[in-house]
Amino acid sequence: MVTTRAPKKRAASPAIDDADGALPQKRPSRAKKAPPAPPASDENEDDDDELMQQQAPPKKRGRAPGKAKDSPVDDDDEDVPPKKPATKGKGKAKASDTKDEDEVTPETFKAVPKYERTKKAVADGQYAKVDNLVVPVDEACSLSSAGWRVYIDDNDGIIYDASLNQTNSSGNNNKFYKVQILTDGRNFRTWTRWGRVGATGQSAQLGDGSLGSAMKEFEKKFKDKAALTWANRGAAPKPGKYVFLEKDYQESEEDEEPEELAGPSTQKAGRSRSSSPVKSKLNPRVASLLELIFNQEHMDSVMADMNYDVKKMPLGKLSKATITRGYNQLKLLNDLFDDPSLATDLHGMNSVAEATEHLSNLYYSYIPHNFGRNRAPVISNHQRLKNEIILLESLTDLKDADSIIKAGNDTNSVHVLDSQFQSLGLQETTPIDRATDEFSHISDYLINSRGSTHGHEYKLIDVFRIERQGENDRFERSHSKRTASDRRLLWHGSRSTNYGGILSQGLRIAPPEAPVSGYMFGKGIYLADMASKSANYCNSYASGGHALLLLCEAELGDPMQELVDASYDAGNDALAKGLLSTWGQGAVGPALWKDASCVHPSLAGVQMPDTVTKPPGDTTVLDACLEYNEYICYNVDQVRLRYLLRVKM
């Protein structure tokens, strides 16, 4: 065995029960929030400097709207002094005495060809990639019911719809700004809406009805708020300015929740918005499983627990680029925790606290959160960082589940549950008869591998033998290259709402952008030989007390890298030694192993704990800082899903 032991002695404090750095499951009492501080302003944080024309139809082309007596002023950016009202007869007052060299003005706008205005765009998601794409008008605009739509340039496919966000923790700002060019085919208007996240805010329509005027107003507003030209919208955000949120426009637009205005979704899994005219052909146990996995209320509950603002950025609109940018900010925070000198050397800040808040603000701006009237908490330690990593991981799986739900709602020829099942792409989903030895052995493994530090009570509802399309071939090809094999049947737990992504895409390893310190033994697939340890990560309180657990066949390789304490570089260290996995050795574990062919013939040669003959107990591992064993695989090819258990906890 290749062994790497930490030099320190076993701590006197209780061993850590931690799969990957997260705290054991507890029903959140809702995270402690900072005392509410009165914001500098509420819905008027971002008041527009044009006439508010909410709920008013556009005027005829060529007639610019007049100024209202009490028109709100666009003074939300704290670093910009309020504008003075224009004196009648002397023209509109300038917002600033200086201009950036690339600022959009009526003269420069007309002089620059359309292609030149857009060729530097790097926000790939802002382009229409499908024919006849319809981007809906903001729900707060009365034009949404009058046949108007968001303008898409026919020449280059650019979608003129911009969502911007800005969070400033110390200033208790958490606000949005939305700007769209709207058209009915002949007339064009620029629509803006702004306010605190979670509120409807205020709005205005701008322009004289022509495309040129609407384009000018759109680009000017974007530049005012982001300090970037529209053509350069994908560039790094400017300090103290709004962050542009790139969207994914390829989802079904009609199914999206309206931003800021939507209440909790009431759609239930297993029922389309128009009642399905056909009956499901699924086994009732499989159908019930899908109703749990794709339960919209459970998804809403999970996102609310994590403070994610689904109204600001619906899952269907959340782009991979936006999630990646969120990971990047967390990685910068992690680097700052490890090397405080980066506050000055890299970020140009006067202190670590200032740099930490700056990076936290950027993260919250990319990944919208709803903290109500409370300040956004600064991500100032590794646990807060880990919580946000969990959020981004969940959003990846939830986005996959959301896509499957929408695909199921788009058809009337197949029952919605049957459509969702087909979208999972599973090669096998076999409900196991409770009277069989197969069910009995799995039940024994579940019930008898419960740690004494865990208070879980189980009721095994269902067991499904599963196989993902192509996963067995991939696993066998990987296994055939190994001369020394160590295959085991191990547990993995996750929220029920994550299983739409897990079953359709497989278990995934964190992307390169994720900070490695968020994972106790590096980035990998974390497995356990004690069911209760994996059950800690199911968060059954958010899904009506129901949990889903996986039994996975894992090729660990022989030998494994053995560690008794956390090492964020464990993955790189194992690969450098030519090893496939890490065994995080715990103080408690199985006392005896047996061949898993007793469960099913296809598991011959795979080891599983013999919890009936000899229950788990002390491992006698010296210096173990973990309470229970952890097994970490660093390549997805090493793991294949074998069974899915539905458990009432």
PDB file of C-alpha atoms in Angstrom, residues 26-126:
ATOM      1  CA  LYS A  26     -29.036  20.081   9.307  1.00  0.00           C
ATOM      2  CA  ARG A  27     -32.283  21.705   8.527  1.00  0.00           C
ATOM      3  CA  PRO A  28     -31.189  25.299   8.094  1.00  0.00           C
ATOM      4  CA  SER A  29     -32.635  27.714  10.527  1.00  0.00           C
ATOM      5  CA  ARG A  30     -32.068  29.979   7.551  1.00  0.00           C
ATOM      6  CA  ALA A  31     -28.559  31.260   7.626  1.00  0.00           C
ATOM      7  CA  LYS A  32     -27.839  33.925  10.146  1.00  0.00           C
ATOM      8  CA  LYS A  33     -28.179  37.147   8.315  1.00  0.00           C
ATOM      9  CA  ALA A  34     -26.526  40.405   9.072  1.00  0.00           C
ATOM     10  CA  PRO A  35     -28.776  42.930  10.777  1.00  0.00           C
ATOM     11  CA  PRO A  36     -30.789  44.755   8.161  1.00  0.00           C
ATOM     12  CA  ALA A  37     -29.380  48.112   7.287  1.00  0.00           C
ATOM     13  CA  PRO A  38     -31.596  50.659   5.637  1.00  0.00           C
ATOM     14  CA  PRO A  39     -30.503  50.955   2.031  1.00  0.00           C
ATOM     15  CA  ALA A  40     -29.598  54.306   0.640  1.00  0.00           C
ATOM     16  CA  SER A  41     -32.624  53.908  -1.571  1.00  0.00           C
ATOM     17  CA  ASP A  42     -35.223  51.304  -2.434  1.00  0.00           C
ATOM     18  CA  GLU A  43     -36.967  50.943  -5.734  1.00  0.00           C
ATOM     19  CA  ASN A  44     -35.637  54.348  -6.716  1.00  0.00           C
ATOM     20  CA  GLU A  45     -32.021  53.206  -6.505  1.00  0.00           C
ATOM     21  CA  ASP A  46     -31.648  53.416 -10.252  1.00  0.00           C
ATOM     22  CA  ASP A  47     -34.031  56.100 -11.369  1.00  0.00           C
ATOM     23  CA  ASP A  48     -34.058  56.797 -15.071  1.00  0.00           C
ATOM     24  CA  ASP A  49     -33.424  60.268 -16.419  1.00  0.00           C
ATOM     25  CA  GLU A  50     -36.136  59.992 -19.045  1.00  0.00           C
ATOM     26  CA  LEU A  51     -39.890  60.380 -18.798  1.00  0.00           C
ATOM     27  CA  MET A  52     -41.420  57.377 -17.071  1.00  0.00           C
ATOM     28  CA  GLN A  53     -43.974  55.976 -19.466  1.00  0.00           C
ATOM     29  CA  GLN A  54     -44.847  52.706 -17.806  1.00  0.00           C
ATOM     30  CA  GLN A  55     -48.104  51.274 -19.143  1.00  0.00           C
ATOM     31  CA  ALA A  56     -48.193  53.895 -21.909  1.00  0.00           C
ATOM     32  CA  PRO A  57     -48.287  53.052 -25.638  1.00  0.00           C
ATOM     33  CA  PRO A  58     -45.486  54.380 -27.863  1.00  0.00           C
ATOM     34  CA  LYS A  59     -45.996  57.672 -29.559  1.00  0.00           C
ATOM     35  CA  LYS A  60     -45.822  58.117 -33.287  1.00  0.00           C
ATOM     36  CA  ARG A  61     -42.413  58.013 -34.944  1.00  0.00           C
ATOM     37  CA  GLY A  62     -40.529  61.249 -34.889  1.00  0.00           C
ATOM     38  CA  ARG A  63     -42.128  62.603 -31.702  1.00  0.00           C
ATOM     39  CA  ALA A  64     -39.886  62.380 -28.670  1.00  0.00           C
ATOM     40  CA  PRO A  65     -41.621  62.123 -25.303  1.00  0.00           C
ATOM     41  CA  GLY A  66     -41.581  65.213 -23.166  1.00  0.00           C
ATOM     42  CA  LYS A  67     -40.205  65.529 -19.678  1.00  0.00           C
ATOM     43  CA  ALA A  68     -42.426  64.860 -16.710  1.00  0.00           C
ATOM     44  CA  LYS A  69     -42.394  67.298 -13.842  1.00  0.00           C
ATOM     45  CA  ASP A  70     -41.438  64.702 -11.226  1.00  0.00           C
ATOM     46  CA  SER A  71     -39.334  62.494 -13.491  1.00  0.00           C
ATOM     47  CA  PRO A  72     -36.975  60.321 -11.441  1.00  0.00           C
ATOM     48  CA  VAL A  73     -33.260  60.856 -11.890  1.00  0.00           C
ATOM     49  CA  ASP A  74     -30.872  58.088 -12.915  1.00  0.00           C
ATOM     50  CA  ASP A  75     -28.461  58.496 -10.004  1.00  0.00           C
ATOM     51  CA  ASP A  76     -28.046  54.975  -8.726  1.00  0.00           C
ATOM     52  CA  ASP A  77     -24.299  54.785  -9.265  1.00  0.00           C
ATOM     53  CA  GLU A  78     -22.804  56.108  -6.073  1.00  0.00           C
ATOM     54  CA  ASP A  79     -19.654  57.293  -7.788  1.00  0.00           C
ATOM     55  CA  VAL A  80     -21.554  59.582 -10.141  1.00  0.00           C
ATOM     56  CA  PRO A  81     -22.969  62.857  -8.784  1.00  0.00           C
ATOM     57  CA  PRO A  82     -26.669  63.488  -9.402  1.00  0.00           C
ATOM     58  CA  LYS A  83     -27.443  65.213 -12.653  1.00  0.00           C
ATOM     59  CA  LYS A  84     -28.815  68.722 -12.628  1.00  0.00           C
ATOM     60  CA  PRO A  85     -32.075  69.188 -14.445  1.00  0.00           C
ATOM     61  CA  ALA A  86     -31.803  70.825 -17.822  1.00  0.00           C
ATOM     62  CA  THR A  87     -32.812  74.454 -18.069  1.00  0.00           C
ATOM     63  CA  LYS A  88     -35.673  74.992 -20.423  1.00  0.00           C
ATOM     64  CA  GLY A  89     -34.459  76.258 -23.765  1.00  0.00           C
ATOM     65  CA  LYS A  90     -30.800  75.468 -23.135  1.00  0.00           C
ATOM     66  CA  GLY A  91     -30.823  71.776 -23.951  1.00  0.00           C
ATOM     67  CA  LYS A  92     -30.266  68.748 -21.827  1.00  0.00           C
ATOM     68  CA  ALA A  93     -27.584  68.954 -19.165  1.00  0.00           C
ATOM     69  CA  LYS A  94     -24.516  66.751 -19.662  1.00  0.00           C
ATOM     70  CA  ALA A  95     -24.023  63.878 -17.282  1.00  0.00           C
ATOM     71  CA  SER A  96     -20.281  64.482 -17.170  1.00  0.00           C
ATOM     72  CA  ASP A  97     -17.746  66.911 -18.529  1.00  0.00           C
ATOM     73  CA  THR A  98     -15.573  64.095 -19.840  1.00  0.00           C
ATOM     74  CA  LYS A  99     -16.270  61.158 -22.126  1.00  0.00           C
ATOM     75  CA  ASP A 100     -14.572  57.841 -22.642  1.00  0.00           C
ATOM     76  CA  GLU A 101     -13.045  57.475 -26.080  1.00  0.00           C
ATOM     77  CA  ASP A 102     -15.550  54.788 -27.009  1.00  0.00           C
ATOM     78  CA  GLU A 103     -18.677  56.438 -25.589  1.00  0.00           C
ATOM     79  CA  VAL A 104     -21.709  56.200 -27.828  1.00  0.00           C
ATOM     80  CA  THR A 105     -23.035  59.510 -29.066  1.00  0.00           C
ATOM     81  CA  PRO A 106     -25.543  60.260 -31.816  1.00  0.00           C
ATOM     82  CA  GLU A 107     -22.685  61.292 -34.092  1.00  0.00           C
ATOM     83  CA  THR A 108     -20.434  58.297 -33.486  1.00  0.00           C
ATOM     84  CA  PHE A 109     -23.355  55.868 -33.543  1.00  0.00           C
ATOM     85  CA  LYS A 110     -24.367  56.904 -37.046  1.00  0.00           C
ATOM     86  CA  ALA A 111     -20.764  56.946 -38.248  1.00  0.00           C
ATOM     87  CA  VAL A 112     -19.858  53.433 -37.132  1.00  0.00           C
ATOM     88  CA  PRO A 113     -21.169  50.598 -39.350  1.00  0.00           C
ATOM     89  CA  LYS A 114     -23.352  48.037 -37.589  1.00  0.00           C
ATOM     90  CA  TYR A 115     -20.778  45.276 -38.064  1.00  0.00           C
ATOM     91  CA  GLU A 116     -18.064  47.399 -36.489  1.00  0.00           C
ATOM     92  CA  ARG A 117     -20.315  48.026 -33.496  1.00  0.00           C
ATOM     93  CA  THR A 118     -20.717  44.314 -32.780  1.00  0.00           C
ATOM     94  CA  LYS A 119     -17.640  42.515 -34.029  1.00  0.00           C
ATOM     95  CA  LYS A 120     -15.836  42.720 -30.672  1.00  0.00           C
ATOM     96  CA  ALA A 121     -18.691  41.114 -28.760  1.00  0.00           C
ATOM     97  CA  VAL A 122     -17.563  38.110 -26.756  1.00  0.00           C
ATOM     98  CA  ALA A 123     -20.850  37.271 -25.022  1.00  0.00           C
ATOM     99  CA  ASP A 124     -21.602  34.277 -27.209  1.00  0.00           C
ATOM    100  CA  GLY A 125     -24.929  33.609 -25.537  1.00  0.00           C
ATOM    101  CA  GLN A 126     -26.268  36.948 -26.759  1.00  0.00           C
TER     102      GLN A 126
END
